[in-house]
Short mmCIF file of C-alpha atoms and ligand atoms in Angstrom, two decimals:
data_model
loop_
_atom_site.label_atom_id
_atom_site.label_comp_id
_atom_site.label_asym_id
_atom_site.label_seq_id
_atom_site.Cartn_x
_atom_site.Cartn_y
_atom_site.Cartn_z
CA UNK C 57 -10.90 10.28 -9.03
CA UNK C 58 -11.51 10.58 -5.27
CA UNK C 59 -9.19 12.03 -2.67
CA UNK C 60 -8.87 8.92 -1.10
CA UNK C 61 -7.48 7.27 -4.53
CA UNK C 62 -4.99 10.31 -5.48
CA UNK C 63 -3.77 11.30 -2.07
CA UNK C 64 -4.50 8.70 0.93
CA UNK C 65 -4.09 5.18 -0.84
CA UNK C 66 -0.60 6.04 -2.80
CA UNK C 67 1.65 6.01 0.52
CA UNK C 68 -0.39 3.48 2.09
CA UNK C 69 0.24 1.12 -1.11
CA UNK C 70 3.94 2.20 -0.83
CA UNK C 71 4.14 1.14 2.77
CA UNK C 72 1.97 -2.32 2.30
CA UNK C 73 4.68 -3.18 -0.82
CA UNK C 74 7.62 -2.63 0.85
CA UNK C 75 8.00 -6.18 2.00
CA UNK C 76 7.95 -7.27 -1.74
CA UNK C 77 10.74 -4.92 -2.83
CA UNK C 78 14.05 -6.82 -2.46
CA UNK C 79 12.54 -9.87 -4.47
CA UNK C 80 11.49 -7.10 -7.12
CA UNK C 81 14.77 -5.54 -7.32
CA UNK C 82 16.51 -8.85 -8.14
CA UNK C 83 14.24 -9.55 -10.80
CA UNK C 84 14.23 -6.40 -12.64
CA UNK C 85 17.81 -6.52 -12.86
CA UNK C 86 16.62 -9.20 -15.89
CA UNK C 87 14.87 -6.33 -17.81
CA UNK C 88 17.05 -5.12 -20.95
CA UNK C 89 17.04 -2.98 -23.89
CA UNK C 90 14.01 -0.57 -24.54
CA UNK C 91 11.71 -1.26 -21.41
CA UNK C 92 8.00 -0.63 -20.92
CA UNK C 93 6.98 -0.65 -17.06
CA UNK C 94 3.10 -0.59 -16.87
CA UNK C 95 1.34 0.79 -13.79
CA UNK C 96 4.51 2.49 -12.68
CA UNK C 97 2.92 3.92 -9.71
CA UNK C 98 5.09 6.20 -7.46
CA UNK C 99 8.14 4.95 -9.48
CA UNK C 100 9.07 2.60 -6.58
CA UNK C 101 10.96 0.14 -9.15
CA UNK C 102 12.70 3.04 -11.31
CA UNK C 103 15.88 2.76 -9.28
CA UNK C 104 16.33 -1.09 -9.81
CA UNK C 105 17.10 -1.06 -13.47
CA UNK C 106 20.65 -1.98 -14.33
CA UNK C 107 23.13 -1.05 -17.08
CA UNK C 108 21.15 -4.00 -19.60
CA UNK C 109 18.72 -1.26 -20.05
CA UNK C 110 18.87 1.41 -22.71
CA UNK C 111 15.42 3.38 -21.93
CA UNK C 112 12.73 3.01 -19.74
CA UNK C 113 9.20 4.11 -20.56
CA UNK C 114 6.56 4.07 -17.55
CA UNK C 115 2.89 4.56 -17.80
CA UNK C 116 0.21 4.95 -15.07
CA UNK C 117 -3.22 6.21 -15.06
CA UNK C 118 -3.01 8.24 -11.73
CA UNK C 119 -1.52 11.56 -12.02
CA UNK C 120 -0.57 12.17 -8.45
CA UNK C 121 1.71 8.84 -8.65
CA UNK C 122 3.17 9.92 -11.56
CA UNK C 123 4.16 13.01 -10.12
CA UNK C 124 6.19 11.38 -7.26
CA UNK C 125 7.53 8.90 -9.99
CA UNK C 126 9.16 11.83 -11.74
CA UNK C 127 11.11 12.85 -8.84
CA UNK C 128 12.35 9.42 -8.02
CA UNK C 129 13.25 9.20 -11.97
CA UNK C 130 15.04 12.27 -11.42
CA UNK C 131 17.16 10.87 -8.58
CA UNK C 132 17.74 7.33 -9.74
CA UNK C 133 21.46 7.77 -10.75
CA UNK C 134 21.78 4.98 -13.03
CA UNK C 135 21.49 7.38 -15.87
CA UNK C 136 19.08 5.22 -18.13
CA UNK C 137 16.89 7.76 -19.65
CA UNK C 138 13.11 7.42 -18.18
CA UNK C 139 10.10 8.82 -19.72
CA UNK C 140 6.85 8.65 -17.77
CA UNK C 141 3.20 9.43 -18.94
CA UNK C 142 -0.18 9.10 -18.55
CA UNK C 143 -1.67 5.87 -19.72
CA UNK C 144 -3.77 2.39 -19.64
CA UNK C 145 -2.31 -0.81 -20.16
CA UNK C 146 -5.51 -1.93 -21.53
CA UNK C 147 -4.84 0.39 -24.51
CA UNK C 148 -1.11 1.19 -24.96
CA UNK C 149 -0.07 3.89 -27.23
CA UNK C 150 2.50 2.11 -28.77
CA UNK C 151 3.22 0.25 -31.98
CA UNK C 152 3.12 -3.10 -32.22
CA UNK C 153 7.04 -5.01 -31.35
CA UNK C 154 8.37 -1.76 -29.65
CA UNK C 155 9.74 -3.12 -26.64
CA UNK C 156 12.21 -5.61 -25.54
CA UNK C 157 11.24 -6.06 -22.30
CA UNK C 158 7.71 -5.35 -20.48
CA UNK C 159 7.78 -4.93 -16.59
CA UNK C 160 4.75 -5.65 -14.68
CA UNK C 161 4.91 -5.56 -10.61
CA UNK C 162 1.52 -5.76 -8.60
CA UNK C 163 -0.41 -4.47 -11.40
CA UNK C 164 -2.24 -7.50 -12.99
CA UNK C 165 -4.27 -7.51 -9.58
CA UNK C 166 -5.69 -3.79 -10.27
CA UNK C 167 -6.05 -3.57 -13.76
CA UNK C 168 -9.62 -3.67 -14.96
CA UNK C 169 -9.99 -6.45 -17.73
CA UNK C 170 -6.37 -7.69 -17.09
CA UNK C 171 -6.83 -9.94 -20.02
CA UNK C 172 -6.61 -7.28 -22.21
CA UNK C 173 -3.57 -5.93 -20.63
CA UNK C 174 -1.94 -9.20 -21.18
CA UNK C 175 -2.49 -9.03 -24.64
CA UNK C 176 -1.34 -5.41 -24.92
CA UNK C 177 1.84 -6.37 -23.08
CA UNK C 178 2.37 -9.26 -25.75
CA UNK C 179 1.23 -6.67 -29.02
CA UNK C 180 4.03 -4.41 -27.83
CA UNK C 181 6.77 -6.66 -27.37
CA UNK C 182 9.22 -7.62 -29.93
CA UNK C 183 9.25 -11.51 -30.90
CA UNK C 184 11.58 -13.16 -28.43
CA UNK C 185 10.75 -10.18 -25.98
CA UNK C 186 10.35 -10.75 -22.48
CA UNK C 187 7.54 -9.85 -19.79
CA UNK C 188 9.15 -9.46 -16.48
CA UNK C 189 6.29 -9.88 -13.85
CA UNK C 190 5.99 -9.89 -9.89
CA UNK C 191 2.47 -10.45 -8.79
CA UNK C 192 0.38 -11.51 -5.89
CA UNK C 193 -2.28 -14.17 -6.98
CA UNK C 194 -5.04 -16.49 -5.89
CA UNK C 195 -3.76 -18.82 -3.29
CA UNK C 196 -3.23 -22.66 -4.40
CA UNK C 197 -4.82 -23.44 -0.61
CA UNK C 198 -8.42 -24.08 -0.47
CA UNK C 199 -8.90 -22.12 2.95
CA UNK C 200 -6.80 -19.01 1.75
CA UNK C 201 -8.54 -19.21 -1.29
CA UNK C 202 -11.73 -19.18 0.37
CA UNK C 203 -11.34 -16.25 2.35
CA UNK C 204 -9.52 -14.59 -0.46
CA UNK C 205 -12.86 -15.04 -2.27
CA UNK C 206 -14.82 -13.93 0.57
CA UNK C 207 -13.08 -10.84 1.35
CA UNK C 208 -12.40 -9.79 -2.11
CA UNK C 209 -15.19 -7.26 -2.79
CA UNK C 210 -14.48 -5.20 0.33
CA UNK C 211 -10.30 -5.63 -0.35
CA UNK C 212 -11.13 -4.04 -3.92
CA UNK C 213 -13.08 -1.07 -2.28
CA UNK C 214 -10.31 -0.30 -0.09
CA UNK C 215 -7.31 -0.94 -2.16
CA UNK C 216 -8.53 1.02 -5.39
CA UNK C 217 -9.61 -1.95 -7.62
CA UNK C 218 -6.95 -4.36 -6.28
CA UNK C 219 -8.22 -7.95 -6.36
CA UNK C 220 -6.53 -10.87 -4.34
CA UNK C 221 -7.90 -13.68 -6.05
CA UNK C 222 -6.70 -13.23 -9.72
CA UNK C 223 -5.26 -16.27 -11.86
CA UNK C 224 -2.52 -14.14 -13.34
CA UNK C 225 -0.40 -17.06 -14.33
CA UNK C 226 -3.31 -18.41 -16.67
CA UNK C 227 -4.05 -14.99 -17.79
CA UNK C 228 -0.09 -14.45 -19.11
CA UNK C 229 -0.63 -18.13 -20.86
CA UNK C 230 -3.91 -17.08 -22.26
CA UNK C 231 -2.64 -13.83 -23.96
CA UNK C 232 0.04 -16.25 -25.61
CA UNK C 233 3.16 -15.96 -23.38
CA UNK C 234 5.13 -18.68 -22.64
CA UNK C 235 7.12 -18.95 -19.25
CA UNK C 236 11.00 -18.99 -19.10
CA UNK C 237 10.98 -19.07 -15.43
CA UNK C 238 8.31 -18.85 -12.77
CA UNK C 239 8.52 -19.06 -9.06
CA UNK C 240 5.18 -19.75 -7.47
CA UNK C 241 5.66 -19.26 -3.69
CA UNK C 242 4.03 -18.14 -0.45
CA UNK C 243 5.69 -14.68 0.87
CA UNK C 244 7.02 -15.09 4.34
CA UNK C 245 6.76 -11.23 4.96
CA UNK C 246 3.43 -10.09 4.09
CA UNK C 247 -0.18 -11.06 5.01
CA UNK C 248 -1.53 -14.22 4.00
CA UNK C 249 -4.30 -12.89 1.85
CA UNK C 250 -1.35 -11.09 -0.64
CA UNK C 251 1.42 -13.75 0.20
CA UNK C 252 0.83 -16.13 -2.64
CA UNK C 253 2.96 -14.78 -5.38
CA UNK C 254 4.28 -15.47 -8.85
CA UNK C 255 7.43 -13.95 -10.05
CA UNK C 256 9.58 -14.40 -13.18
CA UNK C 257 10.14 -14.09 -16.78
CA UNK C 258 7.86 -14.86 -19.55
CA UNK C 259 8.53 -14.43 -23.45
CA UNK C 260 6.85 -13.84 -26.64
CA UNK C 261 7.49 -16.63 -29.03
C1 LIG G 65 -0.30 -1.93 -6.20
S1 LIG G 65 0.16 -0.67 -7.16
C2 LIG G 65 1.70 -1.06 -8.08
C3 LIG G 65 2.55 0.23 -8.33
C4 LIG G 65 3.81 -0.19 -8.94
N1 LIG G 65 3.70 -1.15 -10.07
C5 LIG G 65 4.41 -0.95 -7.87
O1 LIG G 65 5.31 -1.98 -7.69
O2 LIG G 65 4.43 -0.02 -6.72
C6 LIG G 65 -0.77 -0.82 -8.86
C7 LIG G 65 -0.66 -0.06 -9.99
O3 LIG G 65 -1.83 -0.16 -10.85
C8 LIG G 65 -2.05 0.99 -11.51
N2 LIG G 65 -2.81 0.45 -12.47
C9 LIG G 65 -4.62 0.58 -12.15
N3 LIG G 65 -5.31 0.28 -13.23
C10 LIG G 65 -4.17 0.36 -14.52
C11 LIG G 65 -4.38 0.31 -15.72
N4 LIG G 65 -5.31 0.03 -16.53
N5 LIG G 65 -3.35 0.40 -16.53
C12 LIG G 65 -2.03 0.63 -16.12
N6 LIG G 65 -1.86 0.89 -14.71
C13 LIG G 65 -2.81 0.67 -13.90
C14 LIG G 65 -2.40 1.83 -10.43
O4 LIG G 65 -2.60 3.06 -10.80
C15 LIG G 65 -1.05 1.34 -9.32
O5 LIG G 65 -0.33 2.45 -9.63
#
């Protein structure tokens, strides 16, 4: 892992995604029971969990991000036990039907082979368990979509694997999820290339 990926990109990512946090906080209030947060990053969401959650398990492949997330975990104050480990969402080190909720925020844009991660999220959820998600996605509008496709190779390099043109809605459906609620909107406070967002709750039938 390069110095850019481990030390420069994480604070840039935190700064660049701050416009999304209020909605993410509202959404994460829907998590309950034993929760797995995939790609927990620097722990930006760990303080948002509510008393409906019994335990939070976070996985994240970048060790420098995990170190920061551990500091955040110690200072959350909500009292829910949090464990954070190195891991890859494409091969989760958990048994089938181990979690009530999987949380995925701004992560399916970055995971290589995201279809594998969606299948893994589905596998580790109990039947009836829920995927709480907030993801920037491919634009429904032709002009923005064309720019997303054009700039994606450059963006991917600068943003450590993040892709701006993924159809994550279809990806979740293909993995077997059904939507309980899905908000599909253009975020007003972030650059146009990452403004198309899907946010909501999907469940494992
Ligand atoms: C844009 S950041 C979002 C981090 C965090 N979810 C948040 O809301 O701030 C994308 C995250 O996905 C993580 N990631 C990349 N590949 C992954 C993988 N294969 N499995 C799990 N997480 C991954 C990155 O390390 C990074 O922390």
